[in-house]
CSV table of C-alpha atoms in Angstrom, one decimal:
chain,number,residue,atom,x,y,z
A,1,MET,CA,-1.1,18.5,26.1
A,2,ASP,CA,-4.3,19.1,24.3
A,3,LYS,CA,-4.3,19.6,20.5
A,4,LYS,CA,-5.3,23.3,20.6
A,5,THR,CA,-2.4,24.2,22.9
A,6,PHE,CA,0.1,22.0,20.9
A,7,ARG,CA,-1.0,23.6,17.6
A,8,GLU,CA,-0.5,27.2,19.0
A,9,GLN,CA,3.0,26.3,20.2
A,10,THR,CA,3.8,24.5,17.0
A,11,LEU,CA,2.7,27.5,14.9
A,12,ALA,CA,5.0,29.8,17.0
A,13,LYS,CA,7.9,27.4,16.7
A,14,ARG,CA,7.4,27.0,12.9
A,15,SER,CA,7.7,30.8,12.5
A,16,GLU,CA,10.9,30.9,14.6
A,17,ILE,CA,12.8,28.2,12.7
A,18,TYR,CA,11.8,28.9,9.2
A,19,ASN,CA,14.8,28.4,7.0
A,20,PRO,CA,14.6,28.3,3.1
A,21,GLU,CA,18.0,26.4,2.9
A,22,ILE,CA,16.7,23.6,5.1
A,23,ASP,CA,13.5,23.4,3.1
A,24,ALA,CA,15.6,23.2,-0.1
A,25,LYS,CA,17.5,20.2,1.3
A,26,ILE,CA,14.3,18.5,2.3
A,27,ILE,CA,12.9,19.0,-1.2
A,28,SER,CA,16.1,17.8,-2.8
A,29,ARG,CA,16.1,14.6,-0.7
A,30,PHE,CA,12.6,14.0,-1.9
A,31,ILE,CA,13.4,14.6,-5.6
A,32,ASP,CA,16.3,12.1,-5.3
A,33,SER,CA,14.1,9.4,-3.7
A,34,ASP,CA,12.4,6.6,-5.6
A,35,TYR,CA,9.0,7.8,-4.3
A,36,TYR,CA,9.3,10.8,-6.6
A,37,LYS,CA,11.2,9.1,-9.4
A,38,ASN,CA,8.7,6.3,-9.8
A,39,ALA,CA,5.6,8.5,-9.7
A,40,SER,CA,3.9,10.0,-12.7
A,41,LYS,CA,0.9,11.6,-11.1
A,42,ILE,CA,1.5,13.5,-7.9
A,43,PHE,CA,-0.7,15.3,-5.5
A,44,LEU,CA,1.0,18.5,-4.2
A,45,TYR,CA,-0.5,21.1,-1.9
A,46,VAL,CA,0.7,24.6,-2.6
A,47,SER,CA,2.5,25.9,0.5
A,48,PHE,CA,2.0,29.3,2.1
A,49,GLY,CA,3.3,31.1,5.1
A,50,THR,CA,6.0,29.1,7.0
A,51,GLU,CA,5.1,25.7,5.7
A,52,ILE,CA,7.7,23.6,3.8
A,53,ASP,CA,8.1,25.5,0.5
A,54,THR,CA,6.7,23.4,-2.2
A,55,HIS,CA,6.8,26.0,-5.0
A,56,GLU,CA,10.0,24.9,-6.5
A,57,LEU,CA,9.0,21.3,-6.1
A,58,ILE,CA,5.9,21.9,-8.2
A,59,ARG,CA,7.9,23.7,-10.9
A,60,GLN,CA,10.4,20.8,-10.9
A,61,ALA,CA,7.7,18.2,-11.2
A,62,LEU,CA,6.2,20.1,-14.2
A,63,ARG,CA,9.6,20.3,-15.8
A,64,ASP,CA,10.0,16.6,-15.3
A,65,GLY,CA,6.8,16.0,-17.2
A,66,LYS,CA,4.8,14.7,-14.2
A,67,THR,CA,1.1,15.3,-13.8
A,68,VAL,CA,0.7,17.6,-10.8
A,69,ALA,CA,-2.7,17.5,-9.0
A,70,ALA,CA,-3.4,20.5,-6.8
A,71,PRO,CA,-6.5,20.9,-4.6
A,72,ILE,CA,-9.4,23.3,-4.7
A,73,CYS,CA,-11.0,23.3,-1.2
A,74,VAL,CA,-14.8,23.4,-1.0
A,75,PRO,CA,-15.6,25.0,2.4
A,76,LYS,CA,-19.3,24.1,2.6
A,77,ASP,CA,-18.7,20.3,2.8
A,78,ARG,CA,-15.0,20.3,3.7
A,79,SER,CA,-14.1,18.4,0.5
A,80,MET,CA,-11.4,18.8,-2.1
A,81,ILE,CA,-11.5,18.8,-5.9
A,82,LEU,CA,-8.3,17.7,-7.6
A,83,CYS,CA,-7.3,19.6,-10.6
A,84,GLU,CA,-4.4,19.3,-13.0
A,85,LEU,CA,-1.9,22.2,-12.7
A,86,LYS,CA,-0.5,23.0,-16.1
A,87,SER,CA,1.6,25.9,-15.0
A,88,PHE,CA,2.6,27.4,-11.7
A,89,GLU,CA,1.7,30.8,-13.0
A,90,ASP,CA,-2.0,29.6,-13.4
A,91,LEU,CA,-2.5,29.5,-9.6
A,92,VAL,CA,-5.1,31.8,-8.2
A,93,PRO,CA,-6.0,32.7,-4.6
A,94,GLY,CA,-8.3,30.2,-3.1
A,95,TYR,CA,-9.8,29.3,0.3
A,96,CYS,CA,-7.9,31.2,3.1
A,97,ASN,CA,-5.8,32.7,0.3
A,98,ILE,CA,-4.1,29.3,-0.3
A,99,PRO,CA,-2.9,29.2,-4.0
A,100,THR,CA,-5.1,27.0,-6.0
A,101,PRO,CA,-5.7,26.0,-9.6
A,102,PRO,CA,-8.3,28.0,-11.6
A,103,ALA,CA,-11.9,26.8,-11.5
A,104,ASP,CA,-11.8,25.6,-15.1
A,105,ALA,CA,-8.7,23.4,-14.7
A,106,PRO,CA,-9.0,19.8,-15.8
A,107,ARG,CA,-10.3,17.5,-13.0
A,108,LEU,CA,-8.3,14.4,-11.9
A,109,ASN,CA,-9.5,11.3,-10.1
A,110,PRO,CA,-7.8,10.8,-6.7
A,111,LYS,CA,-7.7,7.0,-7.4
A,112,ASP,CA,-5.3,7.7,-10.3
A,113,LEU,CA,-2.6,9.2,-8.2
A,114,ASP,CA,0.8,7.5,-7.7
A,115,LEU,CA,1.9,9.6,-4.8
A,116,VAL,CA,0.4,12.1,-2.3
A,117,ILE,CA,2.4,14.8,-0.5
A,118,LEU,CA,0.7,15.5,2.8
A,119,PRO,CA,0.7,18.9,4.5
A,120,GLY,CA,0.8,18.9,8.2
A,121,MET,CA,2.2,20.8,11.1
A,122,ALA,CA,3.7,17.9,12.9
A,123,PHE,CA,4.0,14.1,12.6
A,124,ASP,CA,5.0,11.2,14.8
A,125,ARG,CA,7.6,8.7,13.6
A,126,ASP,CA,4.7,6.2,13.1
A,127,GLY,CA,3.1,8.7,10.7
A,128,SER,CA,0.4,10.1,12.9
A,129,ARG,CA,-0.5,13.6,11.6
A,130,MET,CA,-1.7,16.6,13.5
A,131,GLY,CA,-3.8,18.1,10.8
A,132,PHE,CA,-4.6,21.8,10.3
A,133,GLY,CA,-7.2,22.8,7.9
A,134,GLY,CA,-10.7,21.7,8.8
A,135,GLY,CA,-10.3,18.1,7.9
A,136,TYR,CA,-10.0,18.6,4.1
A,137,TYR,CA,-6.9,16.6,3.7
A,138,ASP,CA,-8.0,13.9,6.1
A,139,ARG,CA,-11.1,13.3,4.1
A,140,PHE,CA,-9.1,13.3,0.9
A,141,ILE,CA,-6.6,10.8,2.3
A,142,GLU,CA,-9.4,8.5,3.4
A,143,SER,CA,-10.8,8.4,-0.1
A,144,LEU,CA,-7.5,7.1,-1.6
A,145,PRO,CA,-6.6,3.5,-2.3
A,146,GLY,CA,-4.3,2.0,0.4
A,147,SER,CA,-1.6,1.4,-2.1
A,148,THR,CA,-1.1,5.1,-2.8
A,149,PRO,CA,1.9,6.2,-0.7
A,150,ARG,CA,1.4,9.2,1.5
A,151,VAL,CA,4.6,11.2,2.0
A,152,ALA,CA,5.2,14.1,4.4
A,153,LEU,CA,7.9,16.7,3.9
A,154,ILE,CA,8.6,18.0,7.3
A,155,ARG,CA,11.3,19.8,9.4
A,156,GLU,CA,13.0,17.6,12.0
A,157,ALA,CA,11.8,19.8,14.8
A,158,PHE,CA,8.3,18.6,14.1
A,159,VAL,CA,8.9,14.9,14.1
A,160,GLY,CA,7.8,13.8,17.6
A,161,PRO,CA,4.8,12.8,19.7
A,162,VAL,CA,1.7,14.7,18.5
A,163,PRO,CA,-1.9,14.8,19.9
A,164,THR,CA,-4.3,13.4,17.3
A,165,GLU,CA,-8.0,13.0,16.8
A,166,GLU,CA,-9.8,10.0,15.3
A,167,HIS,CA,-10.2,11.7,11.9
A,168,ASP,CA,-6.5,12.5,11.5
A,169,ARG,CA,-5.0,10.3,8.8
A,170,LYS,CA,-1.4,9.0,8.8
A,171,ALA,CA,1.6,9.4,6.5
A,172,ASP,CA,3.5,6.4,5.3
A,173,VAL,CA,6.9,8.1,4.9
A,174,LEU,CA,8.4,11.2,6.5
A,175,ILE,CA,11.2,13.0,4.6
A,176,THR,CA,13.4,15.4,6.7
A,177,GLU,CA,16.6,17.2,6.1
A,178,SER,CA,18.7,14.2,7.4
A,179,GLU,CA,16.7,11.1,6.8
A,180,ILE,CA,13.8,9.3,5.2
A,181,ILE,CA,11.6,7.6,7.8
A,182,GLU,CA,9.3,4.7,6.6
A,183,THR,CA,6.7,3.8,9.2
A,184,GLU,CA,6.5,0.2,10.3
A,185,GLU,CA,3.0,-0.1,8.9
A,186,PHE,CA,4.3,1.1,5.5
A,187,LYS,CA,7.2,-1.4,5.6
A,188,LYS,CA,4.8,-4.2,6.1
A,189,LYS,CA,2.5,-3.0,3.3
A,190,THR,CA,5.5,-2.7,1.0
A,191,ALA,CA,6.8,-6.2,1.9
A,192,ALA,CA,3.3,-7.6,1.1
A,193,VAL,CA,3.3,-5.9,-2.3
A,194,LYS,CA,6.8,-7.2,-3.1
A,195,THR,CA,5.7,-10.7,-2.2
A,196,LYS,CA,2.6,-10.6,-4.4
A,197,THR,CA,4.7,-9.1,-7.2
A,198,PHE,CA,7.2,-11.9,-7.0
A,199,ILE,CA,4.4,-14.5,-7.2
A,200,ALA,CA,2.9,-12.8,-10.1
A,201,SER,CA,6.2,-12.5,-11.9
A,202,ARG,CA,6.5,-16.3,-11.8
A,203,GLY,CA,3.5,-16.3,-14.1
A,204,LYS,CA,5.9,-15.5,-17.0
A,205,TRP,CA,7.1,-19.1,-16.8
A,206,GLY,CA,3.7,-20.0,-18.1
A,207,MET,CA,1.7,-23.3,-17.7
A,208,ARG,CA,3.5,-26.5,-16.9
A,209,LEU,CA,1.4,-29.7,-17.0
A,210,GLY,CA,2.1,-32.4,-14.5
A,211,LEU,CA,2.9,-32.7,-10.8
A,212,GLU,CA,6.6,-33.3,-10.8
A,213,THR,CA,7.8,-29.8,-10.0
A,214,VAL,CA,5.2,-29.0,-7.4
A,215,GLY,CA,5.9,-32.4,-5.8
A,216,LEU,CA,9.6,-31.6,-5.5
A,217,LEU,CA,8.7,-28.2,-4.1
A,218,LEU,CA,6.4,-29.8,-1.4
A,219,ASP,CA,9.2,-32.3,-0.6
A,220,LYS,CA,11.4,-29.4,0.3
A,221,LEU,CA,8.7,-28.0,2.5
A,222,GLY,CA,8.1,-31.2,4.5
A,223,ASN,CA,5.1,-32.4,2.4
A,224,PRO,CA,2.3,-30.4,4.1
A,225,GLU,CA,-0.3,-32.0,1.7
A,226,ARG,CA,-0.1,-35.5,3.3
A,227,ASP,CA,-2.7,-37.1,5.6
A,228,LEU,CA,-5.3,-34.4,5.2
A,229,LYS,CA,-8.9,-34.2,4.1
A,230,TYR,CA,-9.7,-32.4,0.8
A,231,VAL,CA,-12.6,-31.5,-1.4
A,232,HIS,CA,-11.4,-30.9,-4.9
A,233,VAL,CA,-13.7,-28.8,-7.1
A,234,ALA,CA,-13.0,-29.2,-10.8
A,235,GLY,CA,-14.9,-28.3,-14.0
A,236,THR,CA,-15.2,-25.7,-16.7
A,237,ASN,CA,-17.7,-23.3,-15.2
A,238,GLY,CA,-19.0,-22.7,-11.7
A,239,LYS,CA,-16.0,-23.8,-9.7
A,240,GLY,CA,-15.9,-20.6,-7.7
A,241,SER,CA,-19.6,-20.7,-6.8
A,242,VAL,CA,-19.4,-24.3,-5.7
A,243,THR,CA,-16.2,-23.7,-3.7
A,244,THR,CA,-17.8,-20.8,-1.9
A,245,MET,CA,-21.0,-22.7,-1.1
A,246,LEU,CA,-19.1,-25.8,0.1
A,247,THR,CA,-16.9,-23.6,2.3
A,248,LYS,CA,-19.9,-21.9,3.8
A,249,ILE,CA,-21.6,-25.2,4.6
A,250,LEU,CA,-18.4,-26.6,6.3
A,251,VAL,CA,-17.7,-23.5,8.3
A,252,GLU,CA,-21.3,-23.3,9.5
A,253,SER,CA,-21.0,-27.0,10.5
A,254,GLY,CA,-18.1,-26.3,12.8
A,255,PHE,CA,-15.2,-27.4,10.7
A,256,LYS,CA,-12.1,-25.3,10.5
A,257,THR,CA,-12.0,-24.9,6.7
A,258,GLY,CA,-9.2,-23.9,4.4
A,259,THR,CA,-10.2,-22.6,1.0
A,260,TYR,CA,-8.0,-22.2,-2.1
A,261,MET,CA,-9.4,-20.6,-5.2
A,262,SER,CA,-8.7,-18.0,-7.9
A,263,PRO,CA,-9.0,-15.4,-9.2
A,264,ALA,CA,-9.6,-13.1,-6.3
A,265,LEU,CA,-12.3,-10.4,-6.5
A,266,GLU,CA,-10.3,-7.6,-4.9
A,267,SER,CA,-7.0,-8.7,-3.3
A,268,PHE,CA,-4.6,-11.6,-3.8
A,269,ASN,CA,-5.2,-12.7,-0.1
A,270,GLU,CA,-8.7,-13.8,-0.9
A,271,ARG,CA,-7.3,-16.8,-2.8
A,272,ILE,CA,-6.2,-18.4,0.4
A,273,ARG,CA,-8.7,-18.3,3.3
A,274,ILE,CA,-9.4,-20.0,6.5
A,275,ASP,CA,-13.0,-19.9,7.7
A,276,GLU,CA,-13.7,-17.4,4.9
A,277,GLN,CA,-11.0,-14.9,6.2
A,278,PRO,CA,-8.2,-14.0,3.8
A,279,ILE,CA,-4.6,-14.9,4.7
A,280,PRO,CA,-3.1,-11.9,6.6
A,281,ASP,CA,-0.2,-10.2,4.9
A,282,PRO,CA,2.4,-11.0,7.6
A,283,VAL,CA,1.6,-14.7,7.3
A,284,LEU,CA,1.6,-14.5,3.5
A,285,ILE,CA,5.0,-12.9,3.6
A,286,HIS,CA,6.5,-15.4,6.0
A,287,LEU,CA,5.2,-18.4,4.1
A,288,ALA,CA,6.1,-17.0,0.7
A,289,ASP,CA,9.7,-16.5,1.9
A,290,ARG,CA,9.9,-20.2,2.9
A,291,VAL,CA,8.5,-21.3,-0.4
A,292,GLN,CA,10.8,-18.9,-2.3
A,293,THR,CA,13.8,-20.4,-0.5
A,294,ALA,CA,12.6,-23.9,-1.3
A,295,GLY,CA,12.1,-23.0,-5.0
A,296,ALA,CA,15.6,-21.4,-5.1
A,297,GLN,CA,17.1,-24.7,-3.8
A,298,LEU,CA,15.3,-26.6,-6.6
A,299,GLU,CA,16.7,-24.2,-9.2
A,300,ALA,CA,20.2,-24.6,-7.8
A,301,GLU,CA,19.8,-28.4,-8.2
A,302,GLY,CA,18.9,-27.9,-11.9
A,303,GLU,CA,15.1,-28.4,-11.5
A,304,PRO,CA,12.6,-26.2,-13.3
A,305,LYS,CA,11.5,-22.9,-11.7
A,306,PRO,CA,8.2,-23.3,-9.8
A,307,THR,CA,5.4,-21.4,-11.6
A,308,GLY,CA,3.2,-18.8,-9.9
A,309,PHE,CA,0.4,-21.3,-9.5
A,310,GLU,CA,2.8,-23.9,-7.9
A,311,ILE,CA,4.1,-21.3,-5.5
A,312,GLU,CA,0.5,-20.2,-4.5
A,313,THR,CA,-0.5,-23.8,-4.0
A,314,ALA,CA,2.5,-24.5,-1.8
A,315,ILE,CA,1.7,-21.4,0.3
A,316,ALA,CA,-1.9,-22.5,0.7
A,317,LEU,CA,-0.9,-26.0,1.8
A,318,LEU,CA,1.6,-24.8,4.4
A,319,TYR,CA,-1.0,-22.3,5.7
A,320,PHE,CA,-3.8,-24.8,6.1
A,321,LYS,CA,-1.5,-27.5,7.6
A,322,GLU,CA,0.1,-25.3,10.2
A,323,ALA,CA,-3.2,-23.6,11.1
A,324,GLY,CA,-4.7,-27.1,11.9
A,325,CYS,CA,-7.6,-27.0,9.4
A,326,ASP,CA,-10.0,-29.9,9.5
A,327,ILE,CA,-10.7,-29.9,5.8
A,328,TRP,CA,-9.5,-28.1,2.7
A,329,VAL,CA,-11.6,-27.0,-0.2
A,330,PHE,CA,-9.5,-26.7,-3.4
A,331,GLU,CA,-10.5,-25.2,-6.7
A,332,VAL,CA,-8.2,-27.2,-8.9
A,333,GLY,CA,-6.4,-26.0,-12.1
A,334,LEU,CA,-7.1,-28.9,-14.5
A,335,GLY,CA,-7.6,-31.8,-12.1
A,336,GLY,CA,-5.9,-35.1,-11.6
A,337,ARG,CA,-2.4,-35.8,-12.9
A,338,LEU,CA,-2.4,-32.5,-14.9
A,339,ASP,CA,-3.5,-30.2,-12.0
A,340,ALA,CA,-0.3,-28.1,-11.4
A,341,LYS,CA,0.1,-25.4,-14.0
């Protein structure tokens, strides 16, 4: 079915099944969720017609002391300006008579949002959204960091296969009357965040000089560091530049090259690369689970907890070994017998 016909049928169905009690249950399920509880700055569109009624949700969020961002649509370039809504009573008629903040409302940066509530007529269980509104929301969604969850509040009758276009952006989570549906893509993204958070949390164990703990950890993992070719880059300044240049030379020379360095410029994954490509999240999660299991075994045996640096190092060694790298370029911590920290 083409999108235009589907939209017409959906509009008719939406009018037929409108039920304030169902909407109230959907809103209640959302308010009880961790998505709402853990967010301080929320984007909320103001519903009208037979959409999910977000009016009480907005009032509740304001009562809970959350920052509520509502949009002002700009028809000439199909963009949206985010403004802070101080009071529900401040809303004025906007584009297509959709309630909107006043023009002088304080502006908000979309990148500061913790959570985005998406409008939409219908969604797939994989989050695909059939948009309605000239692409305003799709452009807005595209401008947000990937870490900002997109949540759709939707009646169950509209969770099913939908025709989409290339510009239609996806939701991460669908909240209906009876269930919360996390998309597979969002589950993977969340798992990756938890993995990186776990590694970062081990930083609280601070610096530990010496190789004893990391050696015991690698023993548990089958000693992936043995019988391999390394280039160790040590020094006070310039390690990152030298590591990057060496990696480029080796890759251009045809060697499958593993690179381990820190800190990353944008994402954790950049610290561990093969042929200049960051480690994929699914591989990182899998290897981190193995290292975490080995670390837990050490702790159960009375050995010290592996630090974040030791965990990262073990992940990198496993990755390069199992991927069959020809040579590994390592930016070391302190070098020599004091390298692990």
